[in-house]
XYZ file of C-alpha atoms in Angstrom:
161
model
C 33.733 -22.492 20.140
C 30.945 -20.764 22.053
C 28.130 -22.815 23.540
C 24.585 -21.594 23.415
C 22.919 -20.472 26.587
C 19.369 -21.581 27.278
C 18.147 -18.443 25.503
C 19.720 -19.692 22.270
C 22.273 -16.910 21.790
C 25.981 -17.764 21.672
C 27.784 -17.468 24.980
C 31.041 -15.481 24.812
C 34.224 -17.355 25.654
C 35.218 -16.888 29.291
C 37.630 -14.047 30.030
C 40.113 -14.275 32.821
C 39.145 -12.290 35.899
C 41.610 -10.068 37.691
C 41.742 -9.430 41.433
C 39.391 -6.434 41.183
C 36.788 -8.486 39.276
C 36.998 -11.224 41.916
C 36.633 -8.647 44.712
C 33.586 -7.157 42.978
C 32.040 -10.619 42.649
C 32.630 -11.328 46.342
C 31.024 -8.022 47.366
C 27.985 -8.575 45.152
C 27.700 -12.208 46.209
C 27.536 -11.122 49.842
C 25.343 -8.071 49.180
C 23.613 -7.979 45.801
C 22.130 -4.596 46.741
C 25.511 -2.895 47.165
C 25.609 0.440 45.327
C 28.082 1.130 42.529
C 29.614 3.835 44.738
C 30.064 1.379 47.622
C 31.582 -1.277 45.362
C 33.938 1.268 43.772
C 35.122 2.517 47.157
C 35.700 -0.992 48.486
C 37.767 -2.112 45.473
C 39.503 1.278 45.080
C 38.410 2.137 41.539
C 36.286 4.944 40.084
C 32.516 4.573 39.931
C 32.728 4.541 36.118
C 35.284 1.720 36.250
C 33.168 -0.292 38.734
C 30.056 0.266 36.609
C 31.856 -0.860 33.438
C 33.304 -3.934 35.165
C 29.930 -4.996 36.598
C 28.272 -4.547 33.197
C 31.024 -6.622 31.546
C 30.583 -9.358 34.164
C 26.853 -9.382 33.421
C 27.331 -9.357 29.632
C 29.914 -12.144 29.863
C 27.468 -14.276 31.847
C 29.639 -14.335 34.981
C 26.897 -12.575 36.926
C 23.660 -14.377 36.087
C 21.369 -12.130 38.079
C 20.592 -10.585 41.417
C 18.159 -11.968 43.942
C 17.177 -12.372 47.551
C 18.336 -15.209 49.789
C 15.197 -16.650 51.291
C 14.581 -18.290 54.645
C 12.339 -21.013 53.235
C 10.872 -22.041 56.567
C 9.813 -18.470 57.383
C 8.392 -18.176 53.858
C 6.040 -21.123 54.469
C 8.258 -23.754 52.878
C 8.961 -25.831 55.992
C 9.948 -29.101 54.295
C 13.156 -29.282 52.279
C 14.669 -32.308 50.579
C 17.408 -33.332 48.229
C 16.047 -35.787 45.709
C 18.320 -37.979 43.646
C 17.093 -39.205 40.284
C 18.250 -41.894 37.914
C 17.184 -41.001 34.398
C 17.170 -42.566 30.954
C 20.528 -42.008 29.255
C 20.723 -38.872 27.059
C 17.497 -37.324 28.411
C 19.079 -34.693 30.675
C 17.774 -31.646 28.783
C 14.231 -33.018 28.616
C 14.228 -33.920 32.304
C 15.819 -30.593 33.290
C 13.107 -28.667 31.455
C 10.406 -30.604 33.310
C 12.132 -30.225 36.702
C 12.297 -26.449 36.230
C 8.488 -26.323 36.268
C 8.142 -28.107 39.619
C 6.815 -25.988 42.465
C 9.540 -25.434 45.048
C 12.423 -26.628 42.849
C 15.438 -24.622 43.977
C 18.525 -26.256 42.470
C 19.036 -28.837 39.727
C 22.374 -30.467 38.925
C 23.524 -33.154 36.506
C 26.058 -35.173 38.504
C 28.244 -38.243 38.268
C 28.083 -41.254 40.534
C 25.303 -43.567 41.648
C 22.559 -41.256 40.365
C 22.262 -38.753 37.531
C 20.433 -35.701 38.888
C 20.401 -33.947 42.252
C 17.337 -31.801 42.904
C 16.763 -29.502 45.882
C 13.125 -28.712 46.661
C 11.307 -26.661 49.286
C 7.638 -27.454 49.987
C 5.122 -26.262 52.574
C 5.068 -29.624 54.389
C 5.812 -33.319 54.012
C 2.397 -33.956 52.442
C 3.276 -31.555 49.604
C 6.730 -33.162 49.339
C 5.132 -36.595 49.071
C 2.812 -35.320 46.326
C 5.731 -33.775 44.452
C 7.764 -36.994 44.523
C 5.069 -39.629 44.046
C 2.874 -37.757 41.582
C 4.984 -35.213 39.741
C 8.515 -36.668 39.646
C 7.657 -40.317 39.227
C 5.261 -39.509 36.384
C 8.106 -38.144 34.238
C 8.714 -41.001 31.756
C 12.505 -40.433 31.652
C 12.835 -40.745 35.448
C 13.762 -44.327 36.296
C 13.966 -43.969 40.086
C 14.134 -41.415 42.890
C 15.485 -41.271 46.405
C 14.423 -38.536 48.812
C 16.740 -37.185 51.502
C 14.808 -35.041 53.970
C 16.688 -31.983 55.242
C 16.450 -31.617 59.041
C 18.557 -28.474 59.342
C 20.592 -26.342 56.974
C 22.969 -23.376 56.957
C 23.213 -21.026 53.997
C 26.965 -20.411 53.822
C 26.459 -17.598 51.325
C 24.986 -15.406 54.064
C 28.132 -15.611 56.156
C 30.549 -12.873 55.119
C-alpha cells in the first residue's frame, strides 16, 4: 500500500535499484550539477538512458531534489546546535510542521530513545540560538522539554568524494 507524501499524492512503491542507478545516485550526491553527458559517460550508458534513469529516480521519489551544500559559518550562521525534544505522544506531525517554520532549522528527525525528536539548527550567534530555544521551541504546547547540544566543530562528510 502506498503512503502519501507530504504533498498528499500517493507515493509509488519502492523499486529495486541496480548498480547503474546506485552509481548515478553517488555521482549526483557528490556533484548535483553534473551534466547528463558526464553522468552517462561515467556510468557507461547513453545520454538518453541516463536521462531516463534520472527522471525515473526523481519520479519515484528516490531523488528528492538538488541543492547546494552550504558552509553555514561563512553564510553568517556561526552557531549550530542539535536540539533534542521530548514531545506529547502522537503529536509528531503537528510538531514537525511547526519545526519546519523555524529560522535556521536544517534537519528534523523522529527518533527512538531518551527523546523523541532531533533537530539541527544554524543561527547567526548564540543570542539567536537562545531566542530560538527559549521563545520559539518552548512555546510549542506539544514540546515537553528540550536539551541543546552546541556544535563546536563539524565536518560535512557528503563533500568528501
